[in-house]
Structures are given as structure tokens and as C-alpha cells.
Amino acid sequence: MDGYGVSLLNKISLNDRFDLTKREVLLSGTHALVRAVLMQAARDKKNSIVSAGYVTGYRGSPLGALDQQFDRAKDEIAHWNVRFQPGLNEDSAATALWGTQQAELRGEGRYQGVFGLWYGKGPGVDRSGDVFRHANLAGTSPFGGVLVAMGDDHTGESSTTLHQSEYALVDAMMPILSPAGVQEILDFSALGWALSRYAGVWVGLKCVKDTVEVTEVVDGRFDKINLIEGDQLPECDGSIRLTDLPIDQEERLHLEKLPAVKKFAKFNSLDRVGFQNKNAKIGIISAGKSWLDMTHALEILEINESNAFELGLSTYKIGMVWPIESESLIEWARGLRLIIVVEEKRKLIEGQVKEIFFNRPNRPIVIGGTDELGNNLFQ
């Protein structure tokens, strides 16, 4: 009991944010990226994988404070065999990460693999396209993997452009995860590294101020996510290799790695149904920050799971916004007459959804940027 007669059940400290023995912790999205690296190291140790971590990039809003947080956590990351080294610029940092995936190729590495985190803002994603394309084609180490945290400033609050980085990663054919909130930054980081190792791809993590610059109480257990990986998934040999011709890399990316990405997404349920309603006629699809906006709008309209059933409404949250895993989406959309896609900026999800349903019988109408008559719906 304290002096006011209040029972002090738990001792809480700001240092808890990077203490992996703590379950419920208060984190910002920036803190979550630091903790995610420590959690990956802890997962590897639990699985008897001798790995190291390497974090590099170049600061820029909304990830402008990430390097400061890694500096402050230098003792914690050193304990977990992680090195933080900011890059001279974004593309030199990405090149260094490409090198980490080659460290044990000739049997000379000190570890079974090195997992990496790259960070940078939108224009830095653009200038790193050369490295992203080559490294993604080349593949990743089976016990390495690379996560690309792309900081996007959609409203231009602190950037020279109102940036959206997804299309740059699509051009390099890198899968993109879009977390909605701090908890999903932790969860999707774990899934991203597992996906990167399994399919041999670099994996993007969409970071906007609405998910990175907010603070939440989250479940910080390093083993919270029950990953379906390794022998539980169809075989995929997308790993980096010594002798590899460009034509072979491209063939493997299209015919093996990207199909494996979709299999991983399905097995690990990266997408999920919000309002469950088998009799729904209208479905709403969204992801990331837009999912938070959409669910908040439904709350304002006093639409909940109960009356959504009466209205014939169902909702669907996409975790991997490119490439969209189609089998789960088609199953959810069975019986729908109308699908409304809610997303920001250029329409990444809407075009994929239309393509998935275009040649299917009894396909639903799909609207998003414009309505059925071509009028602006979502700016």
C-alpha cells in the first residue's frame, strides 16, 4: 500500500519499453521498432538460431527520432547482439544491409544469419530503388531477412513532398505490410522477418505519423505471434546464392517467391474479417491508417457488429497491401454485391481488388476513388 492507501500491484518504469520480461508496455511506434528488433533476437535465441541484427538507414520524419531511440537503447541492443549504424545516406545503408545477407554465403560468417532493419523517409525510398531492386531479386539469407521501414508523410507536414512509397516498392516487387497502430508494428515486424526469410524477399513496413508518432499500451511478448513458417509452409527456395544469373533471379521471383509470399500471408492470416456477416451484401475493405479512420467513422455512425448484421454489412482488413492474397479475399466476398475500398493517396488496393474479381462470375461492383457513376468518392 502507498501513503494514500492504494495498492501498488505493479512497478512501472519507462525502462520497461525495452525490457523483454515485461508483457504490457507503453510504447510509441518509434519505440516499437526498437523493441521489435530485440524481440526478433529473442525469438532466434529461443529457436536456437545463432543470429545477429543490423539496423541502418537515414533519419527523416516520421522516423526522425528512430536513431535517437536506438542510441538510447545501446546497452539493450548490444546485449542482444544487434548493431546500430546510421548510413551516410539511405542507399548506402541499404547496400550495407544487402551485404549482411551475403555474410555466410561462403561459410565464413560468424553467425547463421543477420536480420536487418532499414529506415528512411519517402524520398529516401526513391533514391534507394537501385539497391532495393537488386537485393530483392538476389534474395535473403535463410536466417537473415530484411525489413524496410518506409516513413511516409501523406500531408506534407515536415517533408518536401506529400509522399507515398508503396509504388516504389511495388516496382521493385517487394511485399508491403501496412500496420494499423503500435501493436501491429510489433506484430507485423515479426511476420515481416519471417516472410523475408521464407520467401527470400525484402519486406516493406508502411510507417506514417498516425501509427509511428502515437503511444499505446501493447502486448510486448516476443513470442506473442504464433508464426506459421519453415516446414509448416510449402517449400520455397528463394534464398540468396553465390552463382545466380539475372534471368534466373527474375524467373524465381515471379514463379516461386511471389507465390510463396501469398501462401505465407494466407497461412499466417495477415488479412482478417472485421464485422463477420455471411449474409452481407456490402463489404468495406481497408488497411493501415485508413482502417482506423474507417472503423472510427462507423463508430460515429453508431454501426457495430450487431446492427452491421442487420444492415448487411461486412468489413475486411488487409495486412499485406501488395501483393494482395486473393484466396481469403474471394472467400470473404462471396455473396457481396458491392465492395467499397477505403484508402489514402493513389489507389493501390482498389486496382488489385478489381483485377482479382474481374473475370469471376457474379462479381461484385468495386468502388473507391470514385463511385459507380464516376464521381469522386474518396479524395
mmCIF file of C-alpha atoms in Angstrom:
data_model
loop_
_atom_site.group_PDB
_atom_site.id
_atom_site.type_symbol
_atom_site.label_atom_id
_atom_site.label_comp_id
_atom_site.label_asym_id
_atom_site.label_seq_id
_atom_site.Cartn_x
_atom_site.Cartn_y
_atom_site.Cartn_z
ATOM 1 C CA MET A 1 0.000 0.000 0.000
ATOM 2 C CA ASP A 2 1.225 3.516 -0.672
ATOM 3 C CA GLY A 3 0.668 6.541 1.580
ATOM 4 C CA TYR A 4 -2.815 7.080 0.166
ATOM 5 C CA GLY A 5 -3.976 3.515 0.783
ATOM 6 C CA VAL A 6 -3.636 2.498 -2.870
ATOM 7 C CA SER A 7 -2.242 -0.959 -3.629
ATOM 8 C CA LEU A 8 0.820 -0.859 -5.859
ATOM 9 C CA LEU A 9 0.359 -4.089 -7.784
ATOM 10 C CA ASN A 10 2.980 -3.469 -10.450
ATOM 11 C CA LYS A 11 6.149 -1.445 -10.576
ATOM 12 C CA ILE A 12 6.071 0.510 -13.821
ATOM 13 C CA SER A 13 9.017 2.317 -15.367
ATOM 14 C CA LEU A 14 9.781 3.962 -18.696
ATOM 15 C CA ASN A 15 12.655 1.481 -18.927
ATOM 16 C CA ASP A 16 10.049 -1.270 -19.379
ATOM 17 C CA ARG A 17 9.754 -0.349 -23.057
ATOM 18 C CA PHE A 18 12.871 -2.366 -23.932
ATOM 19 C CA ASP A 19 12.627 -4.972 -21.168
ATOM 20 C CA LEU A 20 11.529 -8.220 -22.811
ATOM 21 C CA THR A 21 10.495 -9.695 -19.454
ATOM 22 C CA LYS A 22 7.625 -7.178 -19.368
ATOM 23 C CA ARG A 23 4.379 -8.135 -21.065
ATOM 24 C CA GLU A 24 2.275 -4.957 -21.089
ATOM 25 C CA VAL A 25 4.360 -1.930 -22.017
ATOM 26 C CA LEU A 26 3.720 1.664 -23.040
ATOM 27 C CA LEU A 27 5.292 2.274 -26.454
ATOM 28 C CA SER A 28 5.284 4.796 -29.239
ATOM 29 C CA GLY A 29 5.582 3.460 -32.754
ATOM 30 C CA THR A 30 9.228 4.528 -32.786
ATOM 31 C CA HIS A 31 9.903 2.618 -29.555
ATOM 32 C CA ALA A 32 8.078 -0.361 -31.076
ATOM 33 C CA LEU A 33 10.573 -0.570 -33.939
ATOM 34 C CA VAL A 34 13.429 -0.732 -31.426
ATOM 35 C CA ARG A 35 11.648 -3.349 -29.335
ATOM 36 C CA ALA A 36 10.769 -5.336 -32.473
ATOM 37 C CA VAL A 37 14.482 -5.792 -33.201
ATOM 38 C CA LEU A 38 15.113 -7.038 -29.654
ATOM 39 C CA MET A 39 12.125 -9.372 -29.919
ATOM 40 C CA GLN A 40 13.474 -10.859 -33.155
ATOM 41 C CA ALA A 41 16.783 -11.575 -31.450
ATOM 42 C CA ALA A 42 14.924 -13.220 -28.550
ATOM 43 C CA ARG A 43 12.865 -15.385 -30.939
ATOM 44 C CA ASP A 44 16.022 -16.558 -32.651
ATOM 45 C CA LYS A 45 17.642 -17.414 -29.340
ATOM 46 C CA LYS A 46 14.570 -19.389 -28.291
ATOM 47 C CA ASN A 47 14.704 -21.281 -31.602
ATOM 48 C CA SER A 48 18.461 -21.985 -31.207
ATOM 49 C CA ILE A 49 19.332 -19.768 -34.179
ATOM 50 C CA VAL A 50 22.702 -18.049 -33.802
ATOM 51 C CA SER A 51 21.915 -14.697 -35.389
ATOM 52 C CA ALA A 52 22.880 -11.051 -35.189
ATOM 53 C CA GLY A 53 20.935 -7.905 -36.006
ATOM 54 C CA TYR A 54 21.923 -4.879 -38.071
ATOM 55 C CA VAL A 55 19.983 -1.611 -38.156
ATOM 56 C CA THR A 56 20.821 1.196 -40.535
ATOM 57 C CA GLY A 57 19.159 3.968 -42.501
ATOM 58 C CA TYR A 58 18.836 7.727 -42.611
ATOM 59 C CA ARG A 59 16.606 9.838 -40.411
ATOM 60 C CA GLY A 60 13.547 11.639 -41.703
ATOM 61 C CA SER A 61 10.027 12.372 -40.482
ATOM 62 C CA PRO A 62 8.040 10.462 -39.293
ATOM 63 C CA LEU A 63 11.061 8.305 -38.407
ATOM 64 C CA GLY A 64 13.204 11.300 -37.466
ATOM 65 C CA ALA A 65 13.709 10.172 -33.869
ATOM 66 C CA LEU A 66 14.410 6.487 -34.547
ATOM 67 C CA ASP A 67 18.189 6.877 -34.466
ATOM 68 C CA GLN A 68 17.952 8.673 -31.095
ATOM 69 C CA GLN A 69 15.943 5.799 -29.636
ATOM 70 C CA PHE A 70 18.452 3.225 -30.862
ATOM 71 C CA ASP A 71 21.263 5.314 -29.349
ATOM 72 C CA ARG A 72 19.428 5.437 -26.010
ATOM 73 C CA ALA A 73 18.912 1.677 -26.126
ATOM 74 C CA LYS A 74 22.556 0.920 -26.966
ATOM 75 C CA ASP A 75 23.047 -1.273 -23.895
ATOM 76 C CA GLU A 76 19.917 -3.322 -24.606
ATOM 77 C CA ILE A 77 20.681 -3.855 -28.289
ATOM 78 C CA ALA A 78 24.297 -4.756 -27.550
ATOM 79 C CA HIS A 79 23.071 -7.389 -25.094
ATOM 80 C CA TRP A 80 21.042 -8.963 -27.903
ATOM 81 C CA ASN A 81 23.911 -8.825 -30.407
ATOM 82 C CA VAL A 82 22.421 -6.035 -32.523
ATOM 83 C CA ARG A 83 24.471 -3.278 -34.148
ATOM 84 C CA PHE A 84 23.027 0.135 -34.947
ATOM 85 C CA GLN A 85 24.933 2.159 -37.525
ATOM 86 C CA PRO A 86 23.253 5.093 -39.316
ATOM 87 C CA GLY A 87 24.061 5.348 -43.002
ATOM 88 C CA LEU A 88 25.763 8.214 -44.779
ATOM 89 C CA ASN A 89 22.565 8.232 -46.840
ATOM 90 C CA GLU A 90 19.635 5.927 -47.478
ATOM 91 C CA ASP A 91 21.068 3.950 -50.397
ATOM 92 C CA SER A 92 24.450 3.312 -48.796
ATOM 93 C CA ALA A 93 22.570 1.998 -45.754
ATOM 94 C CA ALA A 94 20.508 -0.315 -47.961
ATOM 95 C CA THR A 95 23.673 -1.528 -49.680
ATOM 96 C CA ALA A 96 25.181 -2.425 -46.298
ATOM 97 C CA LEU A 97 22.065 -4.452 -45.487
ATOM 98 C CA TRP A 98 22.346 -6.231 -48.824
ATOM 99 C CA GLY A 99 25.836 -7.214 -47.721
ATOM 100 C CA THR A 100 24.562 -8.668 -44.437
ATOM 101 C CA GLN A 101 22.525 -11.203 -46.398
ATOM 102 C CA GLN A 102 25.725 -12.440 -48.064
ATOM 103 C CA ALA A 103 27.777 -12.733 -44.873
ATOM 104 C CA GLU A 104 27.679 -16.520 -44.513
ATOM 105 C CA LEU A 105 27.413 -17.461 -48.218
ATOM 106 C CA ARG A 106 30.955 -18.840 -48.352
ATOM 107 C CA GLY A 107 30.816 -20.396 -44.911
ATOM 108 C CA GLU A 108 32.887 -17.581 -43.413
ATOM 109 C CA GLY A 109 30.221 -15.809 -41.363
ATOM 110 C CA ARG A 110 30.275 -15.640 -37.580
ATOM 111 C CA TYR A 111 26.508 -16.253 -37.442
ATOM 112 C CA GLN A 112 23.899 -18.393 -39.126
ATOM 113 C CA GLY A 113 22.319 -15.191 -40.382
ATOM 114 C CA VAL A 114 21.958 -11.447 -39.877
ATOM 115 C CA PHE A 115 18.469 -9.938 -39.778
ATOM 116 C CA GLY A 116 18.239 -6.303 -40.785
ATOM 117 C CA LEU A 117 16.102 -3.186 -40.440
ATOM 118 C CA TRP A 118 16.355 -0.288 -42.889
ATOM 119 C CA TYR A 119 14.616 3.004 -42.137
ATOM 120 C CA GLY A 120 14.122 6.158 -44.184
ATOM 121 C CA LYS A 121 11.520 8.636 -45.370
ATOM 122 C CA GLY A 122 9.778 8.610 -48.719
ATOM 123 C CA PRO A 123 12.348 10.432 -50.888
ATOM 124 C CA GLY A 124 14.993 8.128 -49.394
ATOM 125 C CA VAL A 125 12.957 5.154 -50.586
ATOM 126 C CA ASP A 126 13.056 6.639 -54.083
ATOM 127 C CA ARG A 127 16.829 7.108 -54.132
ATOM 128 C CA SER A 128 17.368 3.548 -52.839
ATOM 129 C CA GLY A 129 15.464 1.899 -55.684
ATOM 130 C CA ASP A 130 18.599 0.527 -57.335
ATOM 131 C CA VAL A 131 19.635 -1.357 -54.188
ATOM 132 C CA PHE A 132 16.091 -2.484 -53.345
ATOM 133 C CA ARG A 133 15.584 -3.962 -56.808
ATOM 134 C CA HIS A 134 18.904 -5.810 -56.943
ATOM 135 C CA ALA A 135 18.759 -7.055 -53.345
ATOM 136 C CA ASN A 136 15.164 -8.242 -53.613
ATOM 137 C CA LEU A 137 15.968 -10.144 -56.801
ATOM 138 C CA ALA A 138 19.058 -11.655 -55.190
ATOM 139 C CA GLY A 139 17.190 -12.915 -52.122
ATOM 140 C CA THR A 140 17.819 -13.057 -48.392
ATOM 141 C CA SER A 141 19.667 -15.358 -46.026
ATOM 142 C CA PRO A 142 17.559 -18.252 -44.637
ATOM 143 C CA PHE A 143 18.274 -16.994 -41.098
ATOM 144 C CA GLY A 144 18.605 -13.319 -42.010
ATOM 145 C CA GLY A 145 15.830 -11.301 -43.620
ATOM 146 C CA VAL A 146 15.344 -7.564 -44.162
ATOM 147 C CA LEU A 147 12.528 -5.259 -43.089
ATOM 148 C CA VAL A 148 12.217 -1.861 -44.805
ATOM 149 C CA ALA A 149 10.517 0.755 -42.594
ATOM 150 C CA MET A 150 9.385 3.448 -45.021
ATOM 151 C CA GLY A 151 8.335 6.695 -43.386
ATOM 152 C CA ASP A 152 5.587 8.451 -45.320
ATOM 153 C CA ASP A 153 4.268 11.952 -44.677
ATOM 154 C CA HIS A 154 0.937 11.982 -46.512
ATOM 155 C CA THR A 155 0.047 15.544 -45.553
ATOM 156 C CA GLY A 156 3.483 17.109 -46.085
ATOM 157 C CA GLU A 157 3.798 18.370 -42.523
ATOM 158 C CA SER A 158 7.583 18.085 -42.475
ATOM 159 C CA SER A 159 8.549 16.935 -45.965
ATOM 160 C CA THR A 160 9.265 18.458 -49.347
ATOM 161 C CA THR A 161 6.702 16.103 -50.914
ATOM 162 C CA LEU A 162 3.392 14.591 -49.788
ATOM 163 C CA HIS A 163 4.863 11.147 -50.091
ATOM 164 C CA GLN A 164 3.515 7.652 -50.703
ATOM 165 C CA SER A 165 6.206 4.973 -51.010
ATOM 166 C CA GLU A 166 4.212 1.859 -51.846
ATOM 167 C CA TYR A 167 4.535 2.177 -55.602
ATOM 168 C CA ALA A 168 8.335 2.386 -55.395
ATOM 169 C CA LEU A 169 8.379 -0.940 -53.559
ATOM 170 C CA VAL A 170 5.832 -2.445 -55.952
ATOM 171 C CA ASP A 171 8.163 -1.509 -58.816
ATOM 172 C CA ALA A 172 10.928 -3.460 -57.066
ATOM 173 C CA MET A 173 8.365 -6.229 -56.365
ATOM 174 C CA MET A 174 8.781 -6.068 -52.598
ATOM 175 C CA PRO A 175 5.804 -7.148 -50.420
ATOM 176 C CA ILE A 176 4.331 -4.375 -48.261
ATOM 177 C CA LEU A 177 2.799 -4.693 -44.792
ATOM 178 C CA SER A 178 0.613 -1.854 -43.523
ATOM 179 C CA PRO A 179 0.219 -1.811 -39.719
ATOM 180 C CA ALA A 180 -2.706 -0.069 -38.033
ATOM 181 C CA GLY A 181 -1.307 1.071 -34.685
ATOM 182 C CA VAL A 182 1.650 0.362 -32.439
ATOM 183 C CA GLN A 183 0.661 -3.229 -31.627
ATOM 184 C CA GLU A 184 0.719 -4.127 -35.292
ATOM 185 C CA ILE A 185 4.154 -2.538 -35.749
ATOM 186 C CA LEU A 186 5.400 -5.189 -33.316
ATOM 187 C CA ASP A 187 3.305 -7.986 -34.799
ATOM 188 C CA PHE A 188 3.989 -7.162 -38.452
ATOM 189 C CA SER A 189 7.716 -6.815 -37.789
ATOM 190 C CA ALA A 190 7.798 -10.414 -36.557
ATOM 191 C CA LEU A 191 5.749 -11.526 -39.548
ATOM 192 C CA GLY A 192 7.881 -9.441 -41.915
ATOM 193 C CA TRP A 193 11.181 -11.016 -40.911
ATOM 194 C CA ALA A 194 9.644 -14.491 -41.049
ATOM 195 C CA LEU A 195 8.262 -13.745 -44.529
ATOM 196 C CA SER A 196 11.589 -12.337 -45.680
ATOM 197 C CA ARG A 197 13.405 -15.492 -44.604
ATOM 198 C CA TYR A 198 10.837 -17.856 -46.053
ATOM 199 C CA ALA A 199 10.264 -16.281 -49.470
ATOM 200 C CA GLY A 200 13.697 -14.672 -49.919
ATOM 201 C CA VAL A 201 12.290 -11.140 -50.314
ATOM 202 C CA TRP A 202 12.821 -7.767 -48.692
ATOM 203 C CA VAL A 203 9.607 -6.701 -46.940
ATOM 204 C CA GLY A 204 8.277 -3.155 -46.647
ATOM 205 C CA LEU A 205 6.663 -1.816 -43.468
ATOM 206 C CA LYS A 206 4.463 1.245 -44.041
ATOM 207 C CA CYS A 207 5.088 3.896 -41.353
ATOM 208 C CA VAL A 208 3.012 7.077 -41.149
ATOM 209 C CA LYS A 209 2.808 9.567 -38.291
ATOM 210 C CA ASP A 210 -0.615 8.250 -37.259
ATOM 211 C CA THR A 211 0.927 4.880 -36.363
ATOM 212 C CA VAL A 212 4.525 5.836 -35.507
ATOM 213 C CA GLU A 213 4.061 9.044 -33.519
ATOM 214 C CA VAL A 214 1.288 7.715 -31.264
ATOM 215 C CA THR A 215 1.590 5.857 -27.967
ATOM 216 C CA GLU A 216 -0.276 2.731 -26.870
ATOM 217 C CA VAL A 217 -0.169 0.070 -24.205
ATOM 218 C CA VAL A 218 0.696 -3.086 -26.111
ATOM 219 C CA ASP A 219 1.376 -6.775 -25.571
ATOM 220 C CA GLY A 220 5.164 -6.857 -25.815
ATOM 221 C CA ARG A 221 5.786 -10.613 -25.533
ATOM 222 C CA PHE A 222 8.415 -11.690 -28.064
ATOM 223 C CA ASP A 223 6.540 -14.966 -28.615
ATOM 224 C CA LYS A 224 3.058 -13.443 -28.896
ATOM 225 C CA ILE A 225 2.764 -14.250 -32.605
ATOM 226 C CA ASN A 226 2.274 -17.935 -33.429
ATOM 227 C CA LEU A 227 4.200 -17.928 -36.688
ATOM 228 C CA ILE A 228 3.468 -20.482 -39.379
ATOM 229 C CA GLU A 229 6.848 -20.866 -41.047
ATOM 230 C CA GLY A 230 9.533 -23.286 -42.187
ATOM 231 C CA ASP A 231 8.356 -26.877 -42.621
ATOM 232 C CA GLN A 232 4.737 -25.821 -41.989
ATOM 233 C CA LEU A 233 4.657 -23.982 -45.329
ATOM 234 C CA PRO A 234 5.056 -25.137 -48.946
ATOM 235 C CA GLU A 235 8.711 -25.378 -49.928
ATOM 236 C CA CYS A 236 10.298 -22.227 -51.327
ATOM 237 C CA ASP A 237 13.963 -21.858 -52.206
ATOM 238 C CA GLY A 238 14.178 -18.109 -52.612
ATOM 239 C CA SER A 239 17.350 -17.628 -50.596
ATOM 240 C CA ILE A 240 20.350 -15.690 -51.867
ATOM 241 C CA ARG A 241 23.016 -17.738 -53.649
ATOM 242 C CA LEU A 242 26.570 -17.271 -54.927
ATOM 243 C CA THR A 243 26.129 -18.078 -58.620
ATOM 244 C CA ASP A 244 22.924 -16.521 -59.879
ATOM 245 C CA LEU A 245 22.209 -15.072 -63.318
ATOM 246 C CA PRO A 246 19.789 -12.125 -63.603
ATOM 247 C CA ILE A 247 17.392 -14.119 -65.775
ATOM 248 C CA ASP A 248 17.261 -16.855 -63.125
ATOM 249 C CA GLN A 249 16.636 -14.285 -60.399
ATOM 250 C CA GLU A 250 13.685 -12.820 -62.274
ATOM 251 C CA GLU A 251 12.201 -16.223 -63.042
ATOM 252 C CA ARG A 252 12.497 -17.267 -59.405
ATOM 253 C CA LEU A 253 10.940 -14.002 -58.167
ATOM 254 C CA HIS A 254 7.867 -14.365 -60.384
ATOM 255 C CA LEU A 255 7.336 -18.122 -60.289
ATOM 256 C CA GLU A 256 8.482 -19.043 -56.777
ATOM 257 C CA LYS A 257 8.995 -16.130 -54.420
ATOM 258 C CA LEU A 258 5.863 -14.028 -55.004
ATOM 259 C CA PRO A 259 3.528 -17.079 -54.947
ATOM 260 C CA ALA A 260 5.269 -18.067 -51.687
ATOM 261 C CA VAL A 261 4.609 -14.569 -50.315
ATOM 262 C CA LYS A 262 0.873 -15.061 -50.858
ATOM 263 C CA LYS A 263 0.960 -18.533 -49.298
ATOM 264 C CA PHE A 264 2.692 -17.099 -46.237
ATOM 265 C CA ALA A 265 0.038 -14.371 -45.986
ATOM 266 C CA LYS A 266 -2.771 -16.918 -46.134
ATOM 267 C CA PHE A 267 -1.258 -19.390 -43.663
ATOM 268 C CA ASN A 268 -0.446 -16.610 -41.193
ATOM 269 C CA SER A 269 -3.810 -14.818 -41.603
ATOM 270 C CA LEU A 270 -2.309 -11.430 -42.428
ATOM 271 C CA ASP A 271 -5.782 -10.333 -43.524
ATOM 272 C CA ARG A 272 -8.761 -10.612 -41.206
ATOM 273 C CA VAL A 273 -12.501 -10.103 -41.228
ATOM 274 C CA GLY A 274 -13.820 -7.277 -39.061
ATOM 275 C CA PHE A 275 -17.619 -7.497 -38.973
ATOM 276 C CA GLN A 276 -18.459 -11.167 -39.544
ATOM 277 C CA ASN A 277 -21.555 -11.457 -41.712
ATOM 278 C CA LYS A 278 -22.101 -14.382 -44.087
ATOM 279 C CA ASN A 279 -25.273 -12.768 -45.426
ATOM 280 C CA ALA A 280 -23.695 -9.384 -46.145
ATOM 281 C CA LYS A 281 -24.342 -7.635 -49.447
ATOM 282 C CA ILE A 282 -21.977 -4.691 -48.864
ATOM 283 C CA GLY A 283 -18.321 -5.095 -47.902
ATOM 284 C CA ILE A 284 -15.777 -2.471 -46.880
ATOM 285 C CA ILE A 285 -12.051 -3.099 -47.395
ATOM 286 C CA SER A 286 -9.289 -1.031 -45.819
ATOM 287 C CA ALA A 287 -5.777 -1.228 -44.361
ATOM 288 C CA GLY A 288 -3.386 0.579 -42.028
ATOM 289 C CA LYS A 289 -4.281 4.118 -41.015
ATOM 290 C CA SER A 290 -7.306 4.109 -43.322
ATOM 291 C CA TRP A 291 -8.651 1.103 -41.405
ATOM 292 C CA LEU A 292 -8.509 3.165 -38.210
ATOM 293 C CA ASP A 293 -10.284 6.050 -39.953
ATOM 294 C CA MET A 294 -12.947 3.741 -41.361
ATOM 295 C CA THR A 295 -13.686 1.978 -38.077
ATOM 296 C CA HIS A 296 -13.853 5.341 -36.301
ATOM 297 C CA ALA A 297 -16.335 6.590 -38.905
ATOM 298 C CA LEU A 298 -18.513 3.531 -38.287
ATOM 299 C CA GLU A 299 -18.396 4.257 -34.549
ATOM 300 C CA ILE A 300 -19.553 7.833 -35.173
ATOM 301 C CA LEU A 301 -22.412 6.411 -37.249
ATOM 302 C CA GLU A 302 -23.155 4.027 -34.345
ATOM 303 C CA ILE A 303 -22.630 0.986 -36.545
ATOM 304 C CA ASN A 304 -21.435 -2.008 -34.560
ATOM 305 C CA GLU A 305 -21.215 -5.770 -35.129
ATOM 306 C CA SER A 306 -24.875 -6.237 -34.197
ATOM 307 C CA ASN A 307 -26.534 -3.662 -36.414
ATOM 308 C CA ALA A 308 -23.964 -4.246 -39.189
ATOM 309 C CA PHE A 309 -25.520 -7.698 -39.477
ATOM 310 C CA GLU A 310 -28.948 -6.120 -39.847
ATOM 311 C CA LEU A 311 -27.604 -3.676 -42.444
ATOM 312 C CA GLY A 312 -25.996 -6.475 -44.455
ATOM 313 C CA LEU A 313 -22.511 -5.051 -43.935
ATOM 314 C CA SER A 314 -19.157 -6.776 -43.525
ATOM 315 C CA THR A 315 -15.622 -5.370 -43.215
ATOM 316 C CA TYR A 316 -12.226 -6.749 -44.238
ATOM 317 C CA LYS A 317 -8.802 -5.578 -43.048
ATOM 318 C CA ILE A 318 -5.857 -6.155 -45.366
ATOM 319 C CA GLY A 319 -2.487 -6.586 -43.663
ATOM 320 C CA MET A 320 -0.331 -7.080 -46.773
ATOM 321 C CA VAL A 321 -1.393 -4.390 -49.252
ATOM 322 C CA TRP A 322 0.819 -5.744 -52.054
ATOM 323 C CA PRO A 323 0.548 -8.346 -53.383
ATOM 324 C CA ILE A 324 -2.958 -8.953 -52.030
ATOM 325 C CA GLU A 325 -3.632 -12.558 -51.047
ATOM 326 C CA SER A 326 -6.675 -13.366 -53.175
ATOM 327 C CA GLU A 327 -8.000 -16.694 -51.828
ATOM 328 C CA SER A 328 -9.058 -15.323 -48.430
ATOM 329 C CA LEU A 329 -10.447 -12.176 -50.045
ATOM 330 C CA ILE A 330 -12.587 -14.153 -52.509
ATOM 331 C CA GLU A 331 -13.939 -16.327 -49.722
ATOM 332 C CA TRP A 332 -14.904 -13.266 -47.645
ATOM 333 C CA ALA A 333 -16.566 -11.565 -50.637
ATOM 334 C CA ARG A 334 -18.822 -14.498 -51.505
ATOM 335 C CA GLY A 335 -22.356 -13.135 -51.943
ATOM 336 C CA LEU A 336 -21.382 -9.448 -51.855
ATOM 337 C CA ARG A 337 -22.968 -7.098 -54.387
ATOM 338 C CA LEU A 338 -20.825 -4.051 -53.596
ATOM 339 C CA ILE A 339 -17.273 -3.618 -52.278
ATOM 340 C CA ILE A 340 -16.125 -0.200 -51.048
ATOM 341 C CA VAL A 341 -12.353 0.272 -50.826
ATOM 342 C CA VAL A 342 -11.244 2.934 -48.345
ATOM 343 C CA GLU A 343 -7.614 4.027 -48.781
ATOM 344 C CA GLU A 344 -5.470 7.141 -48.919
ATOM 345 C CA LYS A 345 -3.442 8.659 -51.754
ATOM 346 C CA ARG A 346 -3.036 6.691 -55.016
ATOM 347 C CA LYS A 347 -5.299 3.675 -55.127
ATOM 348 C CA LEU A 348 -3.090 0.658 -54.503
ATOM 349 C CA ILE A 349 -5.691 -1.745 -53.094
ATOM 350 C CA GLU A 350 -8.625 -0.838 -55.333
ATOM 351 C CA GLY A 351 -6.911 -1.790 -58.601
ATOM 352 C CA GLN A 352 -5.805 -5.151 -57.236
ATOM 353 C CA VAL A 353 -9.291 -5.937 -55.921
ATOM 354 C CA LYS A 354 -10.835 -5.116 -59.299
ATOM 355 C CA GLU A 355 -8.315 -7.323 -61.063
ATOM 356 C CA ILE A 356 -8.962 -10.221 -58.673
ATOM 357 C CA PHE A 357 -12.725 -10.147 -59.310
ATOM 358 C CA PHE A 358 -12.822 -9.045 -62.952
ATOM 359 C CA ASN A 359 -13.254 -12.458 -64.592
ATOM 360 C CA ARG A 360 -15.195 -14.122 -61.778
ATOM 361 C CA PRO A 361 -18.888 -14.993 -62.158
ATOM 362 C CA ASN A 362 -21.342 -12.897 -60.139
ATOM 363 C CA ARG A 363 -18.581 -10.441 -59.377
ATOM 364 C CA PRO A 364 -19.370 -7.521 -57.061
ATOM 365 C CA ILE A 365 -19.192 -3.874 -58.067
ATOM 366 C CA VAL A 366 -15.970 -2.344 -56.683
ATOM 367 C CA ILE A 367 -15.761 1.383 -55.898
ATOM 368 C CA GLY A 368 -13.270 3.529 -54.037
ATOM 369 C CA GLY A 369 -11.675 6.614 -55.559
ATOM 370 C CA THR A 370 -14.905 7.153 -57.485
ATOM 371 C CA ASP A 371 -18.432 5.796 -57.147
ATOM 372 C CA GLU A 372 -20.419 3.781 -59.679
ATOM 373 C CA LEU A 373 -21.112 6.945 -61.733
ATOM 374 C CA GLY A 374 -17.515 8.151 -61.785
ATOM 375 C CA ASN A 375 -17.976 10.868 -59.167
ATOM 376 C CA ASN A 376 -15.240 11.464 -56.594
ATOM 377 C CA LEU A 377 -15.923 9.318 -53.532
ATOM 378 C CA PHE A 378 -12.674 9.301 -51.539
ATOM 379 C CA GLN A 379 -10.189 12.026 -52.439
#
